[in-house]
Amino acid sequence: MNELVKSLPSPSLPGLHLPCVDTYRGWLFKWTNYLKGYQRRWFVLSNGLMSYYRTQAEMAHTCRGTIPLATAHIEVGDTCHMVLTSGGRSYHLKATSEAECQCWVSAMQEAKANAKLLMHHSDDSGDEGPVPQEDRALTQGVLKTLAGKLDDLSTCNELIGKHGAALQRSLSELEELRGSADSTDRVKSVNERATLFRITSNAMINACRDFLDVAESHSRRWQKALQHERQQRHHLEETIEQLAKQHNSLERAWRENPTSYTGVDRSQEGDASDENDDAEFFDAMEDSTGFITVTASGNVQHKRSGSNQSMMSGGVPNDWTHNENDTPGTNHMQLRRTRRSRIPDKPNYSLNLWSIMKNCIGKDLSKIPMPVNFNEPLSMLQRLSEDLEYSDLLDRAARCDSTLEQMCLVAAFSVSSYSTTVHRTAKPFNPLLGETYELDRLEEYGYRSVCEQVSHHPPAAAHHVTSQKGWTLWQHITIDSKFRGKYISVVPLGNIHLQFHSSGNHYVWSKVTSTVHNIIVGKLWIDQSGDIDIVNTTTKDTCRLKFSPYSYFSRDVPRKVTGVVEDREGTAHYILSGTWDDKMESAKIVDSSQGCGGSEGKQKTVYQTLQPKLLWKKYPLPDNAENMHFFSALALTLNEQEEGVAPTDSRLRQDQRLMEAGLWDEANGQKQRLEERQRVERKKRGAQANQALEEGHQDIEGYEPLWFQKRTDDTTGENTYTYRGGYWEAKDGQDWTQCPEIF
């Protein structure tokens, strides 16, 4: 049985007369799928929205779907059928009778017409000029008047209830006394009560009319004020964005030629920048001793560091091994001279991320096909290779005599790999199984690296780097990515290993969690959070780095990273501080003392330190980076064509190459082709494995990578993939006969 619930007339907007707002409810049959066919659902039509539930009880907590009628197409079929089409989706409904179907269609058409009128009026109301800010007292007065009218309505409601109950009792008594002598008095009493009820009802109606008059008289002004505030906010956002771009351009110009802006020579530049760095992280008190408070949980709080200690130009400590060829900007300048410095601008294609991601909540994103619109033109293997942008930190660490100073530089290197991600919210391409990537920078920086995708589900990559400057790095990383509704979390699983040739020091650490926020609405932004525990397995020195998650209410600098370097005895020697998107500094501890108890019963330790020293500083982004996917100088060269690479190299992926060129439609076609081919190959391997099992073969091996082999790590005990050798020899001889055809 359907019911039409009539509400009081809605307040009409100025210049717009609408009929009363109706709420239509009832049972309809909705088509679900071929297995279940039509299923009975409870539908509610209200305010231009058609919502449905499994039962009436679900209305209080769970809505199964909502159809906006303002943009819907209503079609009447045969035998009580209706079809609603909205947002590219069709809803097939069926009523129990022709009369019931006609009632629903009439109600939906009326609701659609009203919703269109409201939308049209809303659009027109914003065309007028913004209204000036009204006096606060006027607004308060209007609110007070509305509150008074609500009190009147409440009083009238109570009186109507009271008089209505009395009238009902009188009517019942009159019915019982029909034909008796007292009937005349009873009729008189009923008339009196009916008069009271009529008076109270009229008062209620008048109070409602007064309330609506006041609300209507101010609703248009409030709508204009809201529209004005929205325009002001949009203008402010554009202004801030413009200022940020100007600031970035000025900073870049200053870094390229400081003397033309400051009038000082290069020898003065280092001192000036050091003073600015101190001002950013420390208070401006003179001649005071430095203290840093560290809680037992590893939180670092700077109080002061003012002891003078000389620093070399560029912020490098004078007691650490360093030469002119290893300045922080060397890699950057050489890359810009010898490699390409730009790629085609990113096309301005709009795509609703939520329309795709809403069906992926709680799922592993590596298993969900995505259009290239959400990608950047680099693969995950190339992103791993991008960690080497600040390889000069490891070159300096290889020459350190002190293992504790070496630990500081290794910690700075582990943080530097996140500096390129601050604006990089796009997703890298998932490598195909067997895909490789080489980065040969032997002539420029003395290292070369090779990566290979060793597993597809779960996605895992192995990476090996050898440097002529005294170190070797390897890692086996598995990516676990989940969509949580409002954000995407990316958790890299696995350890990074680093060994220095001369000392044999072997360092092990892992990566933190990356989170992309504002998936549903707003501007995408990325945050890094968690702890990195770096262990020198040779000397047992340790360093715990804490990446503080962003908090709107925190007074700390955003993207803050802090850490403490300790020896095998647990004695702290260095305090590390900075941000993962800008720089890291170290301060040598000269004294420590126990402070008062901290929050939650955690004991504080107060450290006295020397002047902080710059360990690492992020390179400025290239010109026009905002239109080139915010790529760094190294990232711009990663997909550059190279001669003699393996036929499985990421540079040869057509979908990635087409996306970089701005041909996204063609790239999507190639991406689908590669993914389908990979699915076919996976099914073929599965069929071969099943056949071998049926034939009684028990020693069936899975997919075997070409350049890496699986083994148990002696240090950590984990199962990992390590480089088996042969890649560079195959490249020298151009013998790629072993490589599979994956593209």
XYZ file of C-alpha atoms in Angstrom:
743
model
C 0.000 0.000 0.000
C 1.514 3.338 -1.030
C 1.074 6.470 1.007
C 1.310 10.142 0.053
C 2.509 12.211 3.001
C 1.573 15.887 2.592
C 3.776 18.342 4.401
C 3.042 22.010 5.134
C 3.630 24.331 2.175
C 7.325 24.968 1.732
C 8.585 28.551 1.944
C 8.616 29.775 -1.626
C 11.737 31.464 -2.825
C 11.460 35.101 -3.946
C 9.900 35.224 -7.381
C 9.273 31.469 -7.385
C 6.002 29.713 -6.544
C 6.244 26.006 -5.906
C 3.589 23.514 -4.936
C 3.794 21.871 -1.570
C 6.559 19.346 -1.011
C 5.176 15.813 -1.081
C 6.751 12.675 0.283
C 5.616 9.563 -1.554
C 6.405 6.167 -0.068
C 5.634 2.611 -0.997
C 6.776 -0.790 -2.195
C 8.130 -1.327 -5.698
C 9.963 -4.210 -7.329
C 13.515 -3.352 -8.466
C 15.565 -5.385 -10.932
C 18.811 -6.598 -9.294
C 20.446 -9.248 -11.501
C 19.688 -12.301 -13.603
C 20.024 -14.641 -10.636
C 17.643 -12.852 -8.273
C 15.499 -10.964 -10.787
C 13.100 -8.382 -9.335
C 13.343 -7.816 -5.575
C 10.864 -5.965 -3.361
C 12.215 -2.646 -2.083
C 10.780 0.207 0.008
C 10.986 3.471 -1.997
C 10.779 7.006 -0.594
C 10.352 10.023 -2.904
C 11.219 13.275 -1.130
C 12.787 16.604 -2.121
C 13.508 15.450 -5.656
C 15.356 12.320 -4.520
C 14.195 8.744 -5.005
C 15.738 6.591 -2.242
C 15.234 2.888 -1.694
C 15.708 0.454 1.185
C 15.317 -3.276 1.697
C 12.786 -2.746 4.491
C 11.044 0.169 6.141
C 13.172 -0.386 9.245
C 16.314 0.347 7.210
C 15.230 3.969 6.753
C 16.749 4.770 10.129
C 20.267 3.636 9.283
C 20.958 2.244 5.776
C 20.036 3.670 2.386
C 20.663 1.241 -0.496
C 20.708 3.920 -3.175
C 19.488 7.375 -4.188
C 18.336 8.578 -7.623
C 18.361 12.377 -8.231
C 15.281 13.061 -10.312
C 16.358 16.546 -11.448
C 18.679 14.997 -14.047
C 16.882 11.657 -14.469
C 14.963 10.437 -17.503
C 11.613 8.817 -16.627
C 10.273 6.254 -19.076
C 7.037 4.239 -18.735
C 7.087 0.719 -20.161
C 4.477 -1.991 -20.557
C 2.707 -3.898 -17.764
C 3.473 -1.601 -14.844
C 7.149 -1.097 -15.709
C 9.142 2.104 -15.203
C 12.757 2.892 -16.168
C 14.759 5.680 -14.509
C 18.058 6.665 -16.147
C 20.447 8.850 -14.171
C 24.206 9.308 -14.353
C 24.617 6.654 -17.028
C 22.843 4.004 -14.932
C 19.345 2.605 -15.515
C 16.953 1.486 -12.779
C 14.172 -0.925 -13.824
C 11.154 -0.749 -11.502
C 7.821 -2.533 -11.477
C 4.565 -1.715 -9.637
C 1.821 -4.152 -8.662
C -0.895 -2.435 -10.723
C -1.345 0.085 -13.523
C -2.990 2.576 -11.153
C -0.116 2.338 -8.700
C 2.400 2.723 -11.520
C 0.609 5.864 -12.750
C 0.645 7.348 -9.229
C 4.392 6.809 -8.957
C 5.051 8.282 -12.405
C 2.956 11.381 -11.637
C 4.712 11.879 -8.293
C 8.164 11.483 -9.882
C 7.399 13.876 -12.746
C 6.114 16.506 -10.311
C 9.179 16.050 -8.075
C 11.453 16.303 -11.125
C 9.800 19.549 -12.242
C 10.128 21.064 -8.761
C 13.787 19.997 -8.485
C 14.562 21.584 -11.868
C 12.918 24.845 -10.793
C 14.961 24.866 -7.597
C 18.182 24.222 -9.528
C 17.356 26.961 -12.046
C 16.564 29.452 -9.307
C 19.732 28.554 -7.449
C 21.769 29.219 -10.587
C 20.055 32.555 -11.248
C 20.418 33.799 -7.695
C 24.197 33.822 -7.963
C 24.265 36.139 -10.995
C 23.733 39.290 -8.982
C 26.571 41.184 -7.389
C 27.822 40.187 -3.968
C 26.036 41.679 -0.986
C 28.098 43.718 1.468
C 28.683 42.286 4.935
C 25.572 42.950 7.071
C 25.750 44.221 10.557
C 26.165 41.425 13.144
C 23.454 42.930 15.347
C 20.906 42.638 12.518
C 21.656 38.964 12.086
C 21.406 38.365 15.805
C 18.064 40.178 15.844
C 16.690 38.026 13.035
C 17.814 34.869 14.791
C 16.215 36.066 18.014
C 12.950 36.774 16.179
C 12.981 33.330 14.591
C 13.645 31.753 17.983
C 10.647 33.625 19.410
C 8.444 32.458 16.561
C 9.544 28.894 17.195
C 8.534 29.269 20.841
C 5.109 30.497 19.687
C 4.774 27.486 17.405
C 5.680 25.172 20.266
C 3.071 26.756 22.530
C 0.392 26.544 19.852
C 1.292 22.911 19.245
C 0.790 22.100 22.928
C -2.559 23.940 23.015
C -3.798 22.180 19.887
C -2.940 18.856 21.433
C -4.696 19.749 24.690
C -7.871 21.159 23.091
C -7.971 18.413 20.509
C -7.954 15.752 23.230
C -10.740 17.579 25.112
C -12.792 17.856 21.935
C -12.385 14.150 21.299
C -13.594 13.309 24.812
C -16.622 15.558 24.385
C -17.524 13.918 21.108
C -17.308 10.499 22.754
C -19.591 11.616 25.608
C -22.031 13.117 23.131
C -22.200 9.828 21.287
C -23.055 8.004 24.507
C -25.796 10.484 25.489
C -27.516 10.588 22.104
C -31.303 11.022 22.686
C -31.066 11.843 26.410
C -32.171 15.061 28.134
C -28.626 16.198 28.741
C -27.787 16.187 25.057
C -28.408 19.939 24.668
C -25.828 20.831 27.342
C -23.376 18.379 25.862
C -23.771 19.876 22.392
C -23.131 23.315 23.835
C -19.993 22.028 25.543
C -18.778 20.453 22.320
C -19.363 23.712 20.439
C -17.302 25.593 23.002
C -14.454 23.124 22.757
C -14.629 23.193 18.962
C -14.420 26.997 19.056
C -11.324 26.826 21.274
C -9.754 24.291 18.934
C -10.501 26.515 15.913
C -9.007 29.571 17.615
C -5.871 27.643 18.585
C -5.548 26.233 15.084
C -5.819 29.718 13.578
C -3.155 30.930 15.988
C -0.929 28.046 14.889
C -1.458 28.898 11.237
C -0.728 32.586 11.865
C 2.427 31.710 13.811
C 3.602 29.483 10.939
C 2.896 32.259 8.456
C 4.878 34.756 10.560
C 7.790 32.357 10.837
C 7.823 31.739 7.088
C 7.555 35.469 6.338
C 10.601 36.235 8.462
C 12.564 33.335 6.982
C 11.623 34.267 3.402
C 12.475 37.928 3.863
C 16.055 37.046 4.841
C 16.706 33.831 2.902
C 17.681 35.594 -0.343
C 20.089 37.923 1.477
C 21.710 34.967 3.228
C 22.059 33.124 -0.060
C 23.777 36.137 -1.594
C 26.072 36.464 1.416
C 27.019 32.779 1.151
C 27.717 33.138 -2.559
C 29.852 36.191 -1.851
C 31.879 34.278 0.752
C 32.442 31.450 -1.700
C 33.700 33.866 -4.346
C 35.975 35.546 -1.823
C 37.396 32.184 -0.751
C 38.017 31.180 -4.383
C 39.732 34.509 -5.042
C 41.889 34.061 -1.933
C 42.925 30.560 -3.019
C 43.933 31.860 -6.454
C 45.915 34.691 -4.870
C 47.764 32.330 -2.529
C 48.575 29.997 -5.412
C 49.902 32.940 -7.440
C 52.069 34.091 -4.544
C 53.430 30.577 -4.073
C 54.452 30.407 -7.734
C 56.122 33.833 -7.523
C 57.945 32.793 -4.366
C 59.134 29.590 -6.055
C 60.410 31.544 -9.077
C 62.241 34.064 -6.897
C 63.828 31.322 -4.802
C 64.952 29.486 -7.927
C 66.413 32.690 -9.404
C 68.245 33.449 -6.162
C 69.735 29.963 -5.976
C 70.991 30.181 -9.565
C 72.651 33.574 -9.067
C 72.653 34.766 -5.438
C 75.158 37.596 -6.003
C 72.811 39.497 -8.320
C 70.173 39.586 -5.569
C 72.182 39.916 -2.377
C 75.370 41.645 -3.442
C 77.590 39.184 -1.545
C 80.130 36.705 -2.812
C 80.004 32.930 -2.567
C 82.022 32.757 0.622
C 79.399 34.873 2.395
C 76.526 32.796 1.051
C 77.232 29.811 3.295
C 77.224 31.907 6.473
C 74.029 33.675 5.520
C 72.199 30.476 4.703
C 73.367 28.912 7.950
C 71.894 31.800 9.910
C 68.608 31.391 8.073
C 68.585 27.677 8.799
C 69.093 28.341 12.508
C 66.268 30.846 12.488
C 63.915 28.270 11.033
C 64.542 25.579 13.626
C 65.698 27.410 16.735
C 64.754 30.405 18.872
C 66.677 33.659 18.398
C 68.287 33.887 21.846
C 71.922 34.981 22.008
C 74.748 33.299 23.958
C 72.588 30.588 25.428
C 73.305 26.914 25.834
C 71.543 24.438 23.543
C 69.057 21.978 24.965
C 66.996 19.322 23.219
C 64.336 17.359 25.079
C 63.744 13.783 23.989
C 60.935 11.660 25.446
C 61.251 7.916 25.826
C 59.072 7.491 22.727
C 61.630 9.278 20.583
C 59.910 12.656 20.195
C 62.438 15.472 19.872
C 61.730 18.987 21.057
C 64.180 21.811 20.308
C 64.717 24.419 23.011
C 67.898 26.159 21.941
C 71.180 25.572 20.159
C 73.503 28.512 20.152
C 77.058 27.202 20.585
C 79.240 28.387 17.731
C 80.944 25.880 15.507
C 82.348 26.603 12.077
C 80.727 25.149 8.983
C 81.940 24.898 5.442
C 80.169 26.599 2.529
C 76.928 24.807 1.775
C 76.377 23.772 5.371
C 78.754 20.769 5.448
C 80.639 20.167 8.739
C 84.353 20.911 8.532
C 85.261 17.817 10.534
C 83.646 15.424 8.063
C 85.289 14.256 4.844
C 84.099 16.441 2.025
C 85.512 17.983 -1.129
C 84.462 20.467 -3.749
C 83.226 17.818 -6.161
C 80.745 16.475 -3.587
C 78.733 19.613 -2.859
C 75.003 18.975 -2.543
C 74.248 20.666 -5.855
C 76.751 18.785 -7.994
C 74.451 15.962 -9.135
C 71.727 18.445 -9.978
C 73.958 20.686 -12.082
C 75.532 17.781 -13.968
C 72.137 16.250 -14.709
C 70.899 19.496 -16.222
C 74.014 19.831 -18.395
C 74.151 16.294 -19.754
C 70.578 14.957 -19.716
C 67.214 16.201 -20.891
C 65.688 18.871 -18.650
C 62.049 18.813 -19.729
C 59.250 16.575 -21.027
C 55.961 17.498 -22.774
C 53.513 19.378 -20.565
C 50.847 17.319 -18.840
C 47.459 17.607 -20.627
C 44.591 19.110 -18.669
C 42.247 16.125 -18.682
C 39.493 16.101 -16.076
C 38.330 12.813 -14.588
C 36.237 12.108 -11.519
C 38.502 10.059 -9.244
C 35.670 9.236 -6.847
C 33.555 7.717 -9.627
C 36.176 4.991 -9.992
C 37.524 4.730 -6.447
C 34.155 4.403 -4.695
C 34.014 0.734 -5.725
C 37.536 0.044 -4.459
C 37.156 0.675 -0.724
C 39.213 -1.814 1.270
C 40.726 -3.411 -1.842
C 44.334 -3.825 -2.964
C 44.846 -1.137 -5.614
C 47.493 -3.197 -7.433
C 44.697 -5.564 -8.532
C 42.393 -2.831 -9.880
C 42.841 -1.620 -13.492
C 43.115 2.170 -13.605
C 43.216 4.563 -16.564
C 46.491 6.395 -17.120
C 44.764 9.605 -15.980
C 45.716 8.622 -12.410
C 49.313 7.724 -13.323
C 52.546 9.558 -13.850
C 54.710 8.463 -16.830
C 57.126 6.430 -14.694
C 56.982 2.849 -13.481
C 57.421 1.691 -9.901
C 60.891 0.430 -10.854
C 61.865 3.938 -11.948
C 60.479 5.377 -8.708
C 62.731 2.994 -6.767
C 65.710 4.154 -8.824
C 64.763 7.745 -8.026
C 65.847 7.085 -4.417
C 69.404 7.571 -5.706
C 68.953 11.285 -6.450
C 71.058 12.144 -3.398
C 73.636 9.384 -3.789
C 76.352 11.920 -2.899
C 75.286 11.433 0.747
C 76.421 7.805 0.527
C 79.647 8.857 -1.218
C 80.412 11.116 1.737
C 79.386 8.435 4.216
C 81.780 5.943 2.606
C 84.709 8.250 3.487
C 83.676 8.762 7.132
C 86.016 7.388 9.776
C 83.386 7.669 12.500
C 80.573 5.132 12.296
C 78.257 7.495 14.195
C 78.820 10.301 11.684
C 78.306 7.738 8.947
C 74.984 6.805 10.545
C 73.885 10.457 10.390
C 74.503 10.581 6.645
C 72.767 7.249 6.068
C 69.765 8.554 8.013
C 69.713 11.725 5.895
C 69.808 9.554 2.750
C 66.829 7.507 3.982
C 64.831 10.726 4.480
C 65.901 12.299 1.164
C 64.106 9.629 -0.869
C 60.757 11.134 0.206
C 61.550 14.702 -0.850
C 60.390 14.094 -4.417
C 56.952 12.871 -3.286
C 55.612 16.074 -1.721
C 53.702 17.059 -4.885
C 53.636 13.626 -6.544
C 50.136 12.299 -5.766
C 49.841 10.386 -9.045
C 50.329 6.627 -9.138
C 53.336 5.080 -10.928
C 52.702 2.348 -13.490
C 52.552 -1.187 -12.110
C 55.474 -3.048 -13.730
C 54.746 -6.194 -15.705
C 56.178 -9.443 -14.397
C 59.756 -9.661 -15.653
C 59.953 -5.944 -16.445
C 63.353 -4.367 -15.712
C 64.886 -0.940 -15.427
C 68.529 0.084 -15.480
C 70.015 3.389 -14.378
C 73.625 3.662 -15.511
C 75.321 6.744 -14.041
C 78.785 5.235 -13.844
C 80.476 8.094 -15.719
C 78.675 10.912 -13.919
C 78.373 9.653 -10.346
C 80.114 6.295 -10.212
C 77.067 4.044 -9.711
C 74.720 1.908 -11.759
C 71.538 0.134 -10.701
C 69.188 -2.493 -12.036
C 65.605 -3.326 -10.957
C 63.354 -6.253 -11.842
C 59.702 -7.007 -11.109
C 59.990 -10.418 -9.430
C 56.330 -10.916 -8.486
C 53.024 -9.590 -9.769
C 50.571 -10.569 -6.995
C 51.627 -9.310 -4.578
C 53.631 -6.749 -6.577
C 57.289 -6.976 -5.584
C 60.456 -5.484 -7.046
C 64.134 -6.208 -6.428
C 66.773 -3.492 -6.756
C 70.578 -3.629 -6.764
C 73.033 -0.705 -6.893
C 76.824 -0.831 -7.021
C 78.983 2.290 -6.659
C 82.642 2.770 -7.491
C 82.773 5.194 -4.558
C 82.685 2.469 -1.944
C 79.140 1.208 -1.317
C 76.494 -1.278 -2.447
C 72.734 -0.973 -1.881
C 70.028 -3.586 -2.431
C 66.369 -3.916 -1.551
C 63.349 -6.148 -2.082
C 60.130 -4.154 -1.694
C 56.539 -5.409 -1.762
C 53.825 -2.748 -2.018
C 50.627 -3.107 -0.001
C 48.169 -0.375 -1.028
C 44.618 -0.045 0.251
C 41.849 2.465 -0.386
C 40.120 3.474 2.855
C 37.374 5.746 1.501
C 38.842 9.188 2.218
C 42.493 8.282 1.691
C 44.847 5.743 0.107
C 47.573 4.166 2.232
C 50.689 2.714 0.609
C 52.774 0.484 2.872
C 56.148 -0.701 1.481
C 57.099 -4.047 3.016
C 60.701 -5.246 3.071
C 64.136 -3.977 4.060
C 66.775 -1.818 2.415
C 70.386 -2.979 2.805
C 73.486 -0.812 2.475
C 77.087 -1.984 2.841
C 80.275 0.077 2.730
C 83.194 -1.686 1.103
C 86.122 -0.400 3.165
C 84.655 -0.767 6.671
C 82.184 -3.564 5.987
C 79.485 -1.650 7.899
C 76.097 -3.114 6.970
C 72.997 -0.951 7.484
C 69.395 -2.157 7.366
C 66.183 -0.103 7.442
C 62.637 -0.068 6.054
C 60.294 2.556 4.599
C 57.400 4.443 6.221
C 53.737 4.577 5.206
C 52.666 7.005 2.487
C 49.100 8.346 2.607
C 47.252 10.242 -0.145
C 44.418 12.323 1.335
C 41.275 14.033 -0.045
C 40.277 11.270 -2.443
C 36.582 12.230 -2.303
C 36.741 16.020 -2.282
C 39.427 18.707 -2.137
C 42.981 18.903 -3.419
C 45.019 15.707 -3.199
C 47.976 15.849 -0.829
C 50.456 13.285 0.442
C 51.870 12.633 3.890
C 54.573 10.322 5.241
C 54.206 8.875 8.729
C 55.731 6.197 10.909
C 59.168 5.243 12.220
C 62.363 4.187 10.470
C 64.734 2.078 12.552
C 68.217 2.101 11.024
C 70.577 -0.534 12.417
C 74.286 -0.933 11.730
C 74.418 -4.709 12.055
C 78.214 -4.588 12.224
C 78.669 -2.151 15.137
C 75.082 -2.321 16.535
C 74.712 1.480 16.314
C 71.088 2.534 15.853
C 69.008 5.492 14.745
C 65.240 5.839 15.062
C 63.658 8.431 12.800
C 60.128 9.568 13.586
C 58.005 10.954 10.726
C 55.299 12.990 12.429
C 51.901 12.748 10.706
C 50.359 16.049 9.714
C 47.906 17.509 12.205
C 45.892 20.686 11.731
C 46.103 21.418 15.467
C 49.842 20.760 15.868
C 52.235 23.660 16.380
C 55.133 21.685 14.910
C 56.471 22.427 11.465
C 54.667 20.246 8.863
C 56.408 17.093 7.579
C 58.660 17.053 10.616
C 61.314 14.340 11.049
C 63.329 13.830 14.258
C 65.751 11.188 15.403
C 68.484 10.139 17.815
C 71.710 8.316 16.919
C 72.869 5.908 19.630
C 75.807 3.519 19.994
C 75.521 -0.148 20.916
C 75.388 0.784 24.614
C 72.326 2.989 24.081
C 74.237 6.252 24.604
C 72.921 9.106 22.434
C 75.539 10.983 20.358
C 73.620 12.983 17.737
C 70.205 14.592 17.420
C 68.711 14.708 13.922
C 65.964 17.126 12.915
C 64.371 18.582 9.827
C 61.572 17.877 7.345
C 61.307 15.153 4.747
C 60.556 17.663 1.971
C 63.359 20.167 2.608
C 66.448 19.346 4.709
C 67.971 17.408 7.592
C 70.421 18.642 10.233
C 72.495 16.968 12.936
C 73.584 18.332 16.311
C 76.334 16.657 18.358
C 75.375 15.960 21.975
C 77.898 17.256 24.522
C 75.962 16.613 27.727
C 72.717 15.060 28.929
C 70.647 15.068 32.098
C 67.393 13.577 33.304
C 64.477 15.990 33.172
C 61.144 15.942 34.915
C 58.522 13.357 33.993
C 56.806 13.913 30.679
C 53.289 13.202 29.572
C 51.834 9.770 30.163
C 54.593 9.010 32.629
C 57.374 9.062 29.997
C 60.674 10.295 31.338
C 62.413 13.101 29.493
C 66.095 13.418 28.797
C 67.596 16.879 28.288
C 70.514 17.016 25.829
C 72.978 19.881 25.474
C 74.170 20.108 21.873
C 76.512 22.041 19.636
C 75.370 24.159 16.716
C 73.354 22.037 14.213
C 75.006 21.165 10.912
C 73.344 20.716 7.566
C 73.417 17.120 6.336
C 71.127 17.346 3.318
C 69.193 20.018 1.442
C 66.623 19.364 -1.264
C 67.408 20.546 -4.786
C 64.966 23.105 -6.218
C 62.544 21.734 -8.792
C 63.215 22.482 -12.477
C 61.435 25.309 -14.244
C 57.848 24.503 -15.237
C 57.844 21.458 -12.931
C 54.173 22.011 -12.065
C 53.292 21.179 -15.691
C 55.682 18.210 -15.861
C 54.145 16.076 -13.092
C 56.352 17.885 -10.515
C 59.302 15.754 -11.636
C 62.734 16.436 -10.153
C 65.806 16.875 -12.346
C 66.624 13.173 -12.063
C 63.023 12.054 -12.643
C 62.936 13.977 -15.945
C 65.753 11.767 -17.242
C 64.471 8.386 -16.036
C 62.320 7.694 -19.111
C 64.826 9.143 -21.565
C 65.634 6.754 -24.381
C 68.871 4.793 -23.902
C 70.670 2.593 -26.410
C 71.415 -1.026 -25.631
C 69.000 -1.529 -22.725
C 67.244 -4.864 -22.202
C 64.065 -5.451 -24.260
C 62.189 -5.656 -20.934
C 63.245 -2.142 -19.849
C 60.504 0.246 -18.630
C 61.609 2.829 -21.194
C 60.177 0.565 -23.921
C 56.608 0.434 -22.515
C 54.367 1.972 -25.143
C 51.592 2.999 -22.740
C 54.062 4.871 -20.553
C 55.763 6.464 -23.561
C 52.435 7.596 -25.057
C 51.302 9.064 -21.748
C 54.529 11.069 -21.461
C 53.855 12.447 -24.950
C 50.352 13.544 -23.872
C 48.471 10.916 -25.938
C 46.408 9.554 -23.054
C 43.648 7.882 -25.060
C 46.208 5.883 -27.054
C 48.075 5.150 -23.815
C 44.924 3.712 -22.234
C 44.501 1.396 -25.218
C 48.078 0.145 -24.932
C 47.735 -0.274 -21.177
C 44.677 -2.483 -21.598
C 46.507 -4.548 -24.215
C 49.506 -5.150 -21.928
C 47.310 -6.012 -18.946
C 45.271 -8.499 -20.964
C 48.441 -10.102 -22.285
C 49.763 -10.434 -18.752
C 46.505 -12.093 -17.625
C 46.784 -14.620 -20.445
C 50.383 -15.434 -19.495
C 49.406 -15.879 -15.842
C 46.607 -18.290 -16.763
C 49.014 -20.219 -18.971
C 51.511 -20.615 -16.121
C 48.703 -21.715 -13.802
C 47.522 -24.335 -16.303
C 51.067 -25.681 -16.691
C 51.444 -25.946 -12.922
C 48.136 -27.816 -12.592
C 49.118 -30.197 -15.365
C 52.426 -30.931 -13.667
C 50.618 -31.694 -10.414
C 48.283 -34.088 -12.180
C 51.296 -35.865 -13.673
C 52.712 -36.377 -10.185
C 55.504 -33.800 -10.213
C 55.941 -32.493 -6.667
C 58.947 -30.183 -7.130
C 57.117 -27.530 -9.119
C 58.814 -24.153 -9.063
C 56.962 -20.898 -9.598
C 58.085 -17.966 -11.704
C 61.864 -17.489 -11.657
C 63.215 -13.941 -12.140
C 66.013 -13.568 -14.652
C 68.490 -11.355 -12.792
C 67.573 -11.957 -9.133
C 67.359 -15.082 -7.001
C 65.450 -15.835 -3.822
C 67.414 -16.627 -0.695
C 67.337 -16.183 3.079
C 69.181 -13.121 4.330
C 71.888 -14.012 6.874
C 71.418 -10.762 8.803
C 67.650 -10.408 9.115
C 66.501 -13.973 8.407
C 63.960 -12.734 5.846
C 63.269 -14.292 2.464
C 64.509 -11.788 -0.070
C 65.605 -11.470 -3.686
C 69.249 -10.608 -4.305
C 71.145 -9.880 -7.502
C 72.543 -13.025 -9.118
C 74.679 -11.100 -11.614
C 74.958 -11.191 -15.381
C 72.925 -8.149 -16.402
C 75.757 -5.780 -17.205
C 77.714 -8.562 -18.917
C 74.677 -9.267 -21.100
C 74.440 -5.580 -21.929
C 78.116 -5.365 -22.857
C 77.666 -8.284 -25.258
C 74.122 -7.257 -26.264
C 73.007 -10.814 -25.553
C 69.358 -10.565 -24.507
C 68.252 -13.990 -25.724
C 67.180 -14.963 -22.183
C 64.770 -12.036 -21.842
C 61.046 -12.798 -22.183
C 58.881 -10.881 -24.638
C 56.564 -8.924 -22.349
C 55.742 -5.772 -24.342
